[in-house]
PDB file of C-alpha atoms in Angstrom:
ATOM      1  CA  THR A 173     235.665  30.627  -1.053  1.00 47.00           C
ATOM      2  CA  TRP A 174     239.146  31.925  -0.275  1.00 41.00           C
ATOM      3  CA  ALA A 175     240.218  28.487   1.028  1.00 48.00           C
ATOM      4  CA  SER A 176     239.393  26.683  -2.228  1.00 50.00           C
ATOM      5  CA  GLY A 177     240.102  29.585  -4.589  1.00 53.00           C
ATOM      6  CA  PRO A 178     242.742  32.348  -4.286  1.00 58.00           C
ATOM      7  CA  ALA A 179     244.643  30.742  -1.413  1.00 51.00           C
ATOM      8  CA  ALA A 180     245.042  27.474  -3.295  1.00 54.00           C
ATOM      9  CA  TRP A 181     246.124  29.228  -6.504  1.00 50.00           C
ATOM     10  CA  LEU A 182     248.664  31.358  -4.657  1.00 51.00           C
ATOM     11  CA  ALA A 183     250.060  28.257  -2.971  1.00 51.00           C
ATOM     12  CA  LEU A 184     250.472  26.625  -6.403  1.00 55.00           C
ATOM     13  CA  LEU A 185     252.265  29.715  -7.708  1.00 55.00           C
ATOM     14  CA  ALA A 186     254.629  29.543  -4.708  1.00 52.00           C
ATOM     15  CA  VAL A 187     255.457  25.923  -5.589  1.00 47.00           C
ATOM     16  CA  LEU A 188     256.169  26.803  -9.210  1.00 51.00           C
ATOM     17  CA  ALA A 189     258.299  29.751  -8.156  1.00 54.00           C
ATOM     18  CA  ALA A 190     260.302  27.586  -5.771  1.00 52.00           C
ATOM     19  CA  ALA A 191     260.841  24.940  -8.445  1.00 53.00           C
ATOM     20  CA  ASN A 192     261.988  27.487 -11.006  1.00 56.00           C
ATOM     21  CA  ALA A 193     264.139  29.601  -8.719  1.00 54.00           C
ATOM     22  CA  PHE A 194     265.809  26.911  -6.639  1.00 52.00           C
ATOM     23  CA  GLY A 195     265.415  23.814  -8.744  1.00 53.00           C
ATOM     24  CA  VAL A 196     263.396  22.053  -6.038  1.00 51.00           C
ATOM     25  CA  GLU A 197     262.407  18.639  -7.318  1.00 54.00           C
ATOM     26  CA  ASP A 198     261.850  16.702  -4.082  1.00 56.00           C
ATOM     27  CA  ARG A 199     258.110  16.093  -3.676  1.00 52.00           C
ATOM     28  CA  ALA A 200     258.210  16.416   0.087  1.00 56.00           C
ATOM     29  CA  GLN A 201     259.953  19.775  -0.131  1.00 59.00           C
ATOM     30  CA  LEU A 202     257.415  20.969  -2.724  1.00 50.00           C
ATOM     31  CA  ALA A 203     254.568  19.849  -0.462  1.00 51.00           C
ATOM     32  CA  LEU A 204     256.049  21.759   2.475  1.00 56.00           C
ATOM     33  CA  THR A 205     256.427  24.847   0.280  1.00 52.00           C
ATOM     34  CA  ALA A 206     252.785  24.577  -0.827  1.00 48.00           C
ATOM     35  CA  ALA A 207     251.536  23.980   2.743  1.00 53.00           C
ATOM     36  CA  GLY A 208     253.467  26.956   4.071  1.00 59.00           C
ATOM     37  CA  ALA A 209     252.230  29.270   1.352  1.00 51.00           C
ATOM     38  CA  TYR A 210     248.641  28.078   1.797  1.00 51.00           C
ATOM     39  CA  ALA A 211     248.773  28.612   5.575  1.00 54.00           C
ATOM     40  CA  ALA A 212     250.256  32.083   5.130  1.00 53.00           C
ATOM     41  CA  ASN A 213     247.564  33.037   2.599  1.00 49.00           C
ATOM     42  CA  MET A 214     244.787  31.790   4.902  1.00 52.00           C
ATOM     43  CA  ALA A 215     246.258  33.736   7.821  1.00 51.00           C
ATOM     44  CA  LEU A 216     246.374  36.929   5.749  1.00 52.00           C
ATOM     45  CA  ALA A 217     242.779  36.333   4.652  1.00 46.00           C
ATOM     46  CA  GLY A 218     241.716  35.892   8.259  1.00 49.00           C
ATOM     47  CA  VAL A 219     243.396  39.140   9.287  1.00 46.00           C
ATOM     48  CA  GLY A 220     241.674  40.898   6.384  1.00 47.00           C
ATOM     49  CA  VAL A 221     238.257  39.551   7.354  1.00 45.00           C
ATOM     50  CA  PHE A 222     238.623  40.623  10.983  1.00 47.00           C
ATOM     51  CA  ALA A 223     239.817  44.069   9.933  1.00 52.00           C
ATOM     52  CA  PHE A 224     236.839  44.415   7.600  1.00 44.00           C
ATOM     53  CA  LEU A 225     234.383  43.370  10.326  1.00 46.00           C
ATOM     54  CA  ASP A 226     235.920  45.833  12.785  1.00 54.00           C
ATOM     55  CA  ARG A 227     235.560  48.654  10.241  1.00 57.00           C
ATOM     56  CA  ARG A 228     231.982  47.624   9.528  1.00 51.00           C
ATOM     57  CA  LYS A 229     231.149  47.647  13.251  1.00 51.00           C
ATOM     58  CA  GLU A 230     232.685  51.092  13.660  1.00 55.00           C
ATOM     59  CA  ASN A 231     230.766  52.421  10.650  1.00 54.00           C
ATOM     60  CA  LEU A 232     227.483  51.074  12.036  1.00 53.00           C
ATOM     61  CA  GLN A 233     228.152  52.607  15.439  1.00 55.00           C
ATOM     62  CA  ALA A 234     228.862  55.946  13.774  1.00 56.00           C
ATOM     63  CA  LEU A 235     225.391  55.903  12.210  1.00 59.00           C
ATOM     64  CA  ARG A 236     223.647  55.828  15.587  1.00 60.00           C
ATOM     65  CA  THR A 237     223.481  58.348  18.412  1.00 72.00           C
ATOM     66  CA  SER A 238     220.748  56.550  20.358  1.00 82.00           C
ATOM     67  CA  LYS A 239     221.335  54.104  23.230  1.00 86.00           C
ATOM     68  CA  SER A 240     220.285  50.466  23.251  1.00 80.00           C
ATOM     69  CA  VAL A 241     220.316  47.331  25.395  1.00 84.00           C
ATOM     70  CA  ALA A 242     219.311  43.754  24.563  1.00 81.00           C
ATOM     71  CA  LEU A 243     217.049  42.012  27.080  1.00 77.00           C
ATOM     72  CA  ARG A 244     218.333  38.505  27.769  1.00 68.00           C
ATOM     73  CA  ALA A 245     217.034  37.835  31.280  1.00 59.00           C
ATOM     74  CA  SER A 246     216.064  34.264  32.169  1.00 61.00           C
ATOM     75  CA  SER A 247     212.680  35.505  33.395  1.00 62.00           C
ATOM     76  CA  PRO A 248     211.236  37.856  30.756  1.00 64.00           C
ATOM     77  CA  PHE A 249     208.701  40.541  31.553  1.00 69.00           C
ATOM     78  CA  SER A 250     205.114  39.922  30.515  1.00 69.00           C
ATOM     79  CA  GLY A 251     205.246  42.717  27.956  1.00 72.00           C
ATOM     80  CA  GLU A 252     208.365  41.163  26.439  1.00 74.00           C
ATOM     81  CA  VAL A 253     206.616  37.802  26.054  1.00 78.00           C
ATOM     82  CA  GLU A 254     203.565  39.470  24.516  1.00 81.00           C
ATOM     83  CA  CYS A 255     205.796  41.192  21.986  1.00 81.00           C
ATOM     84  CA  TYR A 256     207.191  37.863  20.787  1.00 82.00           C
ATOM     85  CA  GLU A 257     203.804  36.190  20.843  1.00 83.00           C
ATOM     86  CA  GLY A 258     202.378  38.941  18.627  1.00 86.00           C
ATOM     87  CA  LEU A 259     205.333  38.650  16.239  1.00 86.00           C
ATOM     88  CA  LEU A 260     205.051  34.883  15.950  1.00 86.00           C
ATOM     89  CA  GLU A 261     201.320  35.150  15.439  1.00 88.00           C
ATOM     90  CA  ALA A 262     201.865  37.586  12.582  1.00 87.00           C
ATOM     91  CA  LEU A 263     204.609  35.355  11.104  1.00 88.00           C
ATOM     92  CA  PRO A 264     203.449  31.763  11.794  1.00 87.00           C
ATOM     93  CA  ASP A 265     206.246  30.224   9.702  1.00 89.00           C
ATOM     94  CA  VAL A 266     208.983  31.824  11.826  1.00 88.00           C
ATOM     95  CA  ALA A 267     210.795  29.720  14.420  1.00 88.00           C
ATOM     96  CA  ALA A 268     211.164  31.337  17.828  1.00 88.00           C
ATOM     97  CA  GLU A 269     214.858  30.333  17.789  1.00 89.00           C
ATOM     98  CA  ALA A 270     215.419  32.592  14.766  1.00 92.00           C
ATOM     99  CA  CYS A 271     214.377  35.706  16.723  1.00 91.00           C
ATOM    100  CA  GLU A 272     217.010  37.891  18.356  1.00 90.00           C
ATOM    101  CA  ALA A 273     216.578  39.170  21.885  1.00 88.00           C
ATOM    102  CA  LEU A 274     214.237  42.136  22.228  1.00 89.00           C
ATOM    103  CA  THR A 275     216.357  45.294  22.166  1.00 91.00           C
ATOM    104  CA  LEU A 276     215.215  48.498  23.889  1.00 92.00           C
ATOM    105  CA  ILE A 277     216.368  51.661  22.149  1.00 94.00           C
ATOM    106  CA  LYS A 278     216.229  55.148  23.647  1.00 95.00           C
ATOM    107  CA  TYR A 279     216.466  58.355  21.649  1.00 95.00           C
ATOM    108  CA  ASP A 280     217.098  61.549  23.538  1.00 95.00           C
ATOM    109  CA  PRO A 281     216.104  64.842  21.863  1.00 95.00           C
ATOM    110  CA  GLY A 282     218.345  65.290  18.830  1.00 93.00           C
ATOM    111  CA  ASP A 283     219.463  61.626  18.667  1.00 95.00           C
ATOM    112  CA  ALA A 284     219.100  60.006  15.273  1.00 94.00           C
ATOM    113  CA  LEU A 285     219.910  56.912  13.246  1.00 93.00           C
ATOM    114  CA  ALA A 286     221.277  57.605   9.771  1.00 94.00           C
ATOM    115  CA  PRO A 287     219.918  55.816   6.681  1.00 95.00           C
ATOM    116  CA  HIS A 288     220.946  52.161   6.745  1.00 95.00           C
ATOM    117  CA  TYR A 289     219.856  48.613   5.946  1.00 96.00           C
ATOM    118  CA  ASP A 290     218.995  45.835   8.384  1.00 95.00           C
ATOM    119  CA  ALA A 291     219.770  43.160   5.793  1.00 95.00           C
ATOM    120  CA  ASN A 292     223.318  42.348   4.705  1.00 93.00           C
ATOM    121  CA  ARG A 293     224.441  41.283   1.231  1.00 91.00           C
ATOM    122  CA  ALA A 294     227.159  39.151   2.857  1.00 91.00           C
ATOM    123  CA  ALA A 295     224.971  37.797   5.677  1.00 90.00           C
ATOM    124  CA  ASP A 296     225.787  34.112   5.109  1.00 86.00           C
ATOM    125  CA  ALA A 297     229.455  34.801   5.858  1.00 86.00           C
ATOM    126  CA  GLU A 298     229.401  37.782   8.226  1.00 86.00           C
ATOM    127  CA  ASP A 299     226.262  36.988  10.224  1.00 87.00           C
ATOM    128  CA  ALA A 300     226.468  33.195  10.298  1.00 87.00           C
ATOM    129  CA  SER A 301     226.437  32.991  14.121  1.00 84.00           C
ATOM    130  CA  ARG A 302     223.410  35.343  14.238  1.00 86.00           C
ATOM    131  CA  GLY A 303     221.237  33.156  12.044  1.00 92.00           C
ATOM    132  CA  GLY A 304     222.273  34.600   8.698  1.00 93.00           C
ATOM    133  CA  GLN A 305     220.178  37.095   6.795  1.00 95.00           C
ATOM    134  CA  THR A 306     217.754  39.438   8.577  1.00 96.00           C
ATOM    135  CA  LEU A 307     214.388  38.619   7.028  1.00 96.00           C
ATOM    136  CA  ALA A 308     212.099  40.748   9.199  1.00 96.00           C
ATOM    137  CA  THR A 309     212.325  43.708  11.577  1.00 96.00           C
ATOM    138  CA  LEU A 310     209.702  44.509  14.189  1.00 95.00           C
ATOM    139  CA  LEU A 311     209.665  47.968  15.762  1.00 96.00           C
ATOM    140  CA  VAL A 312     207.283  48.621  18.671  1.00 95.00           C
ATOM    141  CA  TYR A 313     206.794  52.243  19.716  1.00 96.00           C
ATOM    142  CA  LEU A 314     206.681  52.480  23.505  1.00 95.00           C
ATOM    143  CA  ASN A 315     205.737  56.111  24.034  1.00 96.00           C
ATOM    144  CA  ASP A 316     204.247  59.139  22.328  1.00 96.00           C
ATOM    145  CA  VAL A 317     206.854  61.690  21.324  1.00 96.00           C
ATOM    146  CA  GLN A 318     205.969  65.154  22.580  1.00 94.00           C
ATOM    147  CA  GLY A 319     206.674  67.930  20.142  1.00 94.00           C
ATOM    148  CA  GLY A 320     206.944  65.747  17.028  1.00 94.00           C
ATOM    149  CA  GLY A 321     209.767  64.102  15.140  1.00 96.00           C
ATOM    150  CA  GLY A 322     211.110  60.616  15.763  1.00 97.00           C
ATOM    151  CA  ARG A 323     209.614  59.095  12.636  1.00 97.00           C
ATOM    152  CA  THR A 324     210.927  55.893  11.034  1.00 98.00           C
ATOM    153  CA  ARG A 325     211.535  57.025   7.477  1.00 98.00           C
ATOM    154  CA  PHE A 326     211.796  54.780   4.422  1.00 98.00           C
ATOM    155  CA  GLY A 327     213.241  57.316   1.978  1.00 97.00           C
ATOM    156  CA  LYS A 328     213.254  55.173  -1.153  1.00 97.00           C
ATOM    157  CA  LEU A 329     209.645  54.147  -0.597  1.00 97.00           C
ATOM    158  CA  ARG A 330     208.601  57.624   0.527  1.00 97.00           C
ATOM    159  CA  VAL A 331     206.957  56.166   3.618  1.00 98.00           C
ATOM    160  CA  ASP A 332     207.136  57.721   7.102  1.00 98.00           C
ATOM    161  CA  VAL A 333     205.910  55.985  10.263  1.00 98.00           C
ATOM    162  CA  SER A 334     205.154  58.279  13.185  1.00 97.00           C
ATOM    163  CA  PRO A 335     205.836  56.931  16.701  1.00 97.00           C
ATOM    164  CA  ARG A 336     202.633  56.361  18.666  1.00 97.00           C
ATOM    165  CA  LYS A 337     202.510  54.399  21.885  1.00 95.00           C
ATOM    166  CA  GLY A 338     201.376  50.816  21.239  1.00 93.00           C
ATOM    167  CA  ASP A 339     201.832  50.954  17.449  1.00 95.00           C
ATOM    168  CA  ALA A 340     204.231  48.643  15.635  1.00 94.00           C
ATOM    169  CA  CYS A 341     206.039  48.658  12.302  1.00 96.00           C
ATOM    170  CA  LEU A 342     206.870  45.314  10.702  1.00 96.00           C
ATOM    171  CA  PHE A 343     208.963  45.274   7.524  1.00 97.00           C
ATOM    172  CA  PHE A 344     211.090  42.851   5.538  1.00 97.00           C
ATOM    173  CA  PRO A 345     214.688  43.878   4.732  1.00 97.00           C
ATOM    174  CA  ALA A 346     215.107  40.742   2.575  1.00 97.00           C
ATOM    175  CA  ASP A 347     212.724  38.358   0.888  1.00 95.00           C
ATOM    176  CA  ALA A 348     212.014  34.793   2.033  1.00 92.00           C
ATOM    177  CA  SER A 349     214.986  33.465   0.071  1.00 93.00           C
ATOM    178  CA  GLY A 350     217.317  35.968   1.788  1.00 94.00           C
ATOM    179  CA  ALA A 351     217.730  38.273  -1.223  1.00 95.00           C
ATOM    180  CA  PHE A 352     218.683  41.806  -0.134  1.00 95.00           C
ATOM    181  CA  ASP A 353     216.009  44.452  -0.798  1.00 97.00           C
ATOM    182  CA  GLU A 354     217.626  47.838  -1.390  1.00 96.00           C
ATOM    183  CA  ARG A 355     214.253  49.592  -1.183  1.00 97.00           C
ATOM    184  CA  LEU A 356     214.176  49.017   2.589  1.00 97.00           C
ATOM    185  CA  GLU A 357     216.800  51.586   3.478  1.00 97.00           C
ATOM    186  CA  HIS A 358     215.436  53.456   6.506  1.00 97.00           C
ATOM    187  CA  GLU A 359     216.431  55.913   9.205  1.00 96.00           C
ATOM    188  CA  GLY A 360     215.373  57.071  12.647  1.00 96.00           C
ATOM    189  CA  GLU A 361     214.500  60.762  12.615  1.00 96.00           C
ATOM    190  CA  ALA A 362     215.624  62.875  15.569  1.00 96.00           C
ATOM    191  CA  PRO A 363     212.753  63.346  18.055  1.00 97.00           C
ATOM    192  CA  ALA A 364     211.872  66.594  19.794  1.00 96.00           C
ATOM    193  CA  ALA A 365     211.532  64.704  23.071  1.00 97.00           C
ATOM    194  CA  GLU A 366     212.514  61.354  24.517  1.00 96.00           C
ATOM    195  CA  LYS A 367     211.545  58.358  22.381  1.00 97.00           C
ATOM    196  CA  TRP A 368     211.561  54.645  23.279  1.00 96.00           C
ATOM    197  CA  ILE A 369     211.181  51.675  20.935  1.00 95.00           C
ATOM    198  CA  GLY A 370     211.572  47.922  21.141  1.00 93.00           C
ATOM    199  CA  ARG A 371     213.161  46.041  18.229  1.00 94.00           C
ATOM    200  CA  VAL A 372     213.268  42.389  17.263  1.00 93.00           C
ATOM    201  CA  TRP A 373     215.194  41.017  14.297  1.00 94.00           C
ATOM    202  CA  VAL A 374     214.094  37.751  12.686  1.00 95.00           C
ATOM    203  CA  HIS A 375     216.783  35.747  10.927  1.00 95.00           C
ATOM    204  CA  ALA A 376     216.767  33.069   8.259  1.00 94.00           C
ATOM    205  CA  ARG A 377     218.026  30.346  10.601  1.00 92.00           C
ATOM    206  CA  PRO A 378     218.108  29.615  14.339  1.00 91.00           C
ATOM    207  CA  ILE A 379     220.701  31.733  16.113  1.00 88.00           C
ATOM    208  CA  SER A 380     223.838  30.064  17.520  1.00 77.00           C
ATOM    209  CA  GLY A 381     223.790  31.271  21.107  1.00 61.00           C
ATOM    210  CA  GLU A 382     221.380  33.405  23.102  1.00 56.00           C
ATOM    211  CA  THR A 383     218.046  34.339  21.572  1.00 51.00           C
ATOM    212  CA  GLY A 384     215.167  36.357  22.833  1.00 48.00           C
ATOM    213  CA  PRO A 385     212.650  34.683  25.116  1.00 45.00           C
ATOM    214  CA  ALA A 386     210.227  34.057  22.259  1.00 46.00           C
ATOM    215  CA  THR A 387     207.347  31.803  23.319  1.00 47.00           C
ATOM    216  CA  ARG A 388     204.207  30.660  21.663  1.00 43.00           C
TER     217      ARG A 388
END
């Protein structure tokens, strides 16, 4: 990590530089020099991480023209509960606490979602509060799309899933160990008419904070 690697080495270099440039021999002064350099390096690393995450969020938002909302009500609708029950029945080894809240996504005619991945190569660091790596994605198609379009397309696998009311698409962006699977790049094709889907992400670990109302 940065804390035990580059930051520590840079702090050591600062101590050596101070000793050579100013003839600092007092151990307390050297310790203060090292501590100050280490703190500065960690602060710079923190700023860099936050800047990277902000850019990543902006890039992800730029991929999508649809609208979405996560359902986190204390009293879930019956259909919401049935969605989780079906998911947990299909994946009996998954803990309900590792499931994100059900998200409703609306595509108006012409809306699309560019090719992307649900898994993240840096999930352990960047998605730690969300349960780490995304192991499974469930898409439930809530209406028939009049006039065509709106397919979920897996370009590298040459697989297209057409939206039909009541159908679902379950896929695995990473394997059970959390290893990223680059074959699972996918996109949401622009529909000719309004399209609604429900999405649930399943993570490697329980999520720190609110989860979907998953019940067995």
